[in-house]
Amino acid sequence: MSIRKVPFGTLENGEAADLYILTNASGASVEITNFGGIIRAINVPDREGKLGNVVLGYKDVSGYQPLCGYLGALIGRVGNRIADGKCVLDGKELTLAKNEGGVTHLHGGNVGFDRKFWDVTPIEGICEDSLILKYTSPDGEEGYPGTLKVMVTYTFTDDNELVIHYEAVSDKDTLCNLTNHTYFNLAGEGSGTIEDHVIEIDADTFTAVSDKKCIPTGEMRPVGGTPFDLREPKRIGDGMALTDKDEQLTYGNGYDHNFNLNGEGLRFAVEVSEPTTGRVMQVYTDMPAVQFYAGNGLESVNPGSCGRNYHKHEGFCLETQYAPDSINHPEFPDSVLRAGEKYDFVTIFTFDVE
C-alpha cells in the first residue's frame, strides 16, 4: 500500500487543494481531495483485470465550482432534506437555509461540509491505507447549534474495500447525519447511462414522499408490488421505465428515495452489478437507511474527467443515512446528536467481479 499527495489545482479564491492517491498491492486506487473530502476516482479492475475509474469527478478542483450535484463529496451537518428549512430541537425552532429551490434545506445548507477544506492525516498501513479528515463546525454554522467536531476516516484495503468511518461529537444538542455523495458507474466514468446496472437493496419498506419536493409523508411503505421492490436483483432501467406510471417515481423524476434497511448493526445493504465489465459493488453499513438516487437531475456545468459534460442517469448514488427530514417525523429514527454523545457509523463499499 502507498499514499501519494499531489497538487489538485486552485479554487476561484486562490485556495489550493491537494489530492491523495491511495494505491493497494494490486494497483487499484482511490483518489480523495481535502476540498469537501471528495472522492475523485476509484480505479478498480473489470473481469479482464483492466483498471477503470468507476465514479464521476473532475480533473482538478476547479471543476467542482460552481456546485453541481455534490459529486463525490462528504455531506453534513445533515444529509438530505429538511422540510421548509425548519425543525424544532429541544423546544427551540431552528431556521435553516432553503437552498434547494428556495423550498427545502438540502445537504447542510448554503455552504455545507462539501465546500470546506478538511485537515488530512495520511496513514500508511499493512494491507490498508487510511486518510483521517477532520473539520470543526462552529456553533451556529448554517443555523445549527453546537460546535461539532467531525472526523471521517477513509480506508482502502488490498481487498479493494473502501471503508468510510464517520465520527462526531458536539458540545450542544444538535443534528448530525453525515454521508457521502459519490456517483458510481461500474461500466466506467464517462461510459454513458447506468440503466443496464442491476441493483438489489435489502429493504422491505421505503419512505414515501408527498410531492416533487421529495419530503417524506412519515409513511414507511412496503416495497412489495412496486418498482421499489429491489429485494431481488433488478435492472435499474426497468424500474426507471415506470416513472410516468408510478406516482412515487414521478415525484422523484425516477429513483430518488430513502430505503429503510432491514436488520441492525453492520450488515449487507446493497449490491450493484454491471454486465459488460463484470464489476460488482456491495455496500455494508450500520446506518438505518440508504438513499438510492439514479442521477435524474444530473447535468454537469463543467466537463468531467472523461472530457465531456455529464448527463442524467450517468451515475447513481447510495447515500447511507438517517431518513430525510427525520427530525420532523417521530416515526423515524432521528438525527439528533446529544451533547457529549458520539456519532459513530461505518459504511463499506466492496469491489469485485463476476
Coordinates of C-alpha atoms in Angstrom, one line a residue, residues 129-294:
D129 CA -4.0 2.8 4.0
S130 CA -6.1 5.5 5.6
L131 CA -6.8 9.2 5.4
I132 CA -8.1 10.9 8.5
L133 CA -10.1 14.0 7.7
K134 CA -11.1 16.5 10.4
Y135 CA -13.3 19.5 10.4
T136 CA -14.7 21.6 13.3
S137 CA -18.1 23.2 12.5
P138 CA -18.5 26.3 14.8
D139 CA -21.6 26.9 16.9
G140 CA -24.3 28.4 14.7
E141 CA -22.8 27.5 11.3
E142 CA -25.6 27.2 8.8
G143 CA -28.1 27.7 11.7
Y144 CA -27.1 24.5 13.6
P145 CA -26.4 24.8 17.3
G146 CA -23.2 23.5 19.0
T147 CA -19.6 23.2 18.0
L148 CA -19.4 20.0 16.1
K149 CA -16.1 18.2 15.8
V150 CA -16.1 15.8 12.9
M151 CA -13.6 13.1 11.9
V152 CA -14.1 11.0 8.8
T153 CA -11.6 8.2 8.1
Y154 CA -11.3 6.7 4.6
T155 CA -9.5 3.4 4.5
F156 CA -8.7 1.5 1.3
T157 CA -7.6 -2.2 1.5
D158 CA -5.7 -4.7 -0.5
D159 CA -9.1 -6.5 -0.9
N160 CA -10.5 -3.5 -2.8
E161 CA -12.7 -2.4 0.1
L162 CA -13.3 1.3 0.7
V163 CA -14.3 1.9 4.4
I164 CA -15.8 5.2 5.5
H165 CA -15.9 5.7 9.2
Y166 CA -17.9 8.8 10.4
E167 CA -17.4 10.1 13.9
A168 CA -18.6 13.4 15.5
V169 CA -19.2 15.0 18.9
S170 CA -21.0 18.3 19.8
D171 CA -20.9 20.5 22.9
K172 CA -24.7 21.2 22.5
D173 CA -27.6 19.1 21.3
T174 CA -27.6 19.3 17.5
L175 CA -28.4 17.5 14.3
C176 CA -25.9 15.2 12.6
N177 CA -26.5 13.0 9.6
L178 CA -23.2 12.5 7.7
T179 CA -23.0 10.7 4.3
N180 CA -21.1 10.6 1.1
H181 CA -22.5 11.6 -2.3
T182 CA -20.3 9.7 -4.8
Y183 CA -21.9 9.0 -8.2
F184 CA -21.0 5.4 -9.3
N185 CA -20.9 4.0 -12.8
L186 CA -19.4 0.5 -12.7
A187 CA -19.1 0.4 -16.5
G188 CA -16.6 3.3 -16.1
E189 CA -16.7 7.0 -15.8
G190 CA -17.9 8.6 -19.0
S191 CA -19.3 5.4 -20.4
G192 CA -22.9 6.6 -20.5
T193 CA -26.1 5.6 -18.7
I194 CA -26.4 3.3 -15.7
E195 CA -29.7 1.9 -16.8
D196 CA -28.2 -1.6 -17.5
H197 CA -26.8 -1.9 -14.0
V198 CA -28.6 -4.4 -11.8
I199 CA -29.4 -3.4 -8.2
E200 CA -30.5 -5.2 -5.1
I201 CA -31.4 -3.4 -1.8
D202 CA -32.2 -5.3 1.4
A203 CA -35.2 -3.2 2.4
D204 CA -38.8 -4.2 3.0
T205 CA -40.0 -0.6 3.1
F206 CA -39.2 2.8 1.5
T207 CA -40.0 6.3 2.7
A208 CA -43.0 7.6 0.7
V209 CA -42.8 11.3 -0.3
S210 CA -45.7 13.7 -0.7
D211 CA -44.8 15.6 -3.8
K212 CA -42.0 16.7 -6.1
K213 CA -40.2 18.3 -3.1
C214 CA -39.4 14.7 -2.1
I215 CA -40.3 15.4 1.6
P216 CA -41.4 12.2 3.5
T217 CA -45.0 11.9 4.5
G218 CA -44.0 9.8 7.5
E219 CA -45.1 6.6 5.9
M220 CA -42.7 3.6 5.7
R221 CA -44.5 2.0 2.7
P222 CA -44.0 -1.7 1.9
V223 CA -42.0 -2.2 -1.3
G224 CA -44.0 -5.3 -2.4
G225 CA -45.8 -4.9 -5.7
T226 CA -44.0 -1.6 -6.5
P227 CA -40.9 -0.5 -8.6
F228 CA -39.2 -0.1 -5.2
D229 CA -39.2 -3.9 -4.6
L230 CA -35.5 -4.3 -5.1
R231 CA -35.1 -7.2 -2.7
E232 CA -34.2 -9.4 -5.7
P233 CA -31.8 -8.1 -8.4
K234 CA -33.4 -5.7 -10.9
R235 CA -32.2 -3.8 -13.9
I236 CA -32.3 -0.1 -13.0
G237 CA -33.7 0.9 -16.4
D238 CA -36.7 -1.5 -15.9
G239 CA -37.7 0.5 -12.8
M240 CA -37.0 3.8 -14.4
A241 CA -39.2 2.9 -17.3
L242 CA -42.2 3.1 -14.9
T243 CA -41.5 6.7 -13.9
D244 CA -44.6 8.0 -15.6
K245 CA -46.8 5.2 -14.3
D246 CA -45.8 5.2 -10.6
E247 CA -46.7 8.3 -8.5
Q248 CA -43.7 8.0 -6.2
L249 CA -41.3 7.6 -9.1
T250 CA -43.0 10.6 -10.8
Y251 CA -42.3 12.7 -7.7
G252 CA -38.6 11.9 -7.7
N253 CA -38.4 12.0 -11.5
G254 CA -37.1 8.5 -11.1
Y255 CA -35.4 6.8 -8.1
D256 CA -34.6 9.4 -5.5
H257 CA -35.9 7.7 -2.4
N258 CA -34.9 6.5 1.0
F259 CA -34.9 2.8 1.7
N260 CA -35.3 1.6 5.3
L261 CA -32.7 -1.2 5.6
N262 CA -33.5 -4.5 7.2
G263 CA -31.7 -5.6 10.3
E264 CA -29.4 -3.7 12.6
G265 CA -25.6 -3.2 13.1
L266 CA -23.1 -3.6 10.3
R267 CA -24.9 -5.7 7.7
F268 CA -25.3 -6.1 3.9
A269 CA -27.4 -3.3 2.4
V270 CA -27.0 -3.1 -1.4
E271 CA -25.4 -4.9 -4.3
V272 CA -25.0 -3.4 -7.8
S273 CA -23.5 -5.3 -10.8
E274 CA -22.7 -4.2 -14.3
P275 CA -22.9 -6.9 -17.0
T276 CA -20.4 -5.8 -19.6
T277 CA -17.5 -5.3 -17.3
G278 CA -18.5 -7.9 -14.7
R279 CA -17.9 -5.4 -11.8
V280 CA -19.8 -5.9 -8.7
M281 CA -20.1 -3.4 -5.8
Q282 CA -21.6 -4.3 -2.4
V283 CA -22.5 -1.9 0.4
Y284 CA -22.4 -2.7 4.1
T285 CA -23.5 -0.2 6.8
D286 CA -24.8 0.2 10.3
M287 CA -26.8 3.2 9.3
P288 CA -30.6 2.7 9.3
A289 CA -31.3 3.7 5.7
V290 CA -29.9 4.4 2.3
Q291 CA -30.9 6.9 -0.3
F292 CA -30.9 5.5 -3.8
Y293 CA -30.6 8.3 -6.4
A294 CA -30.3 7.4 -10.1

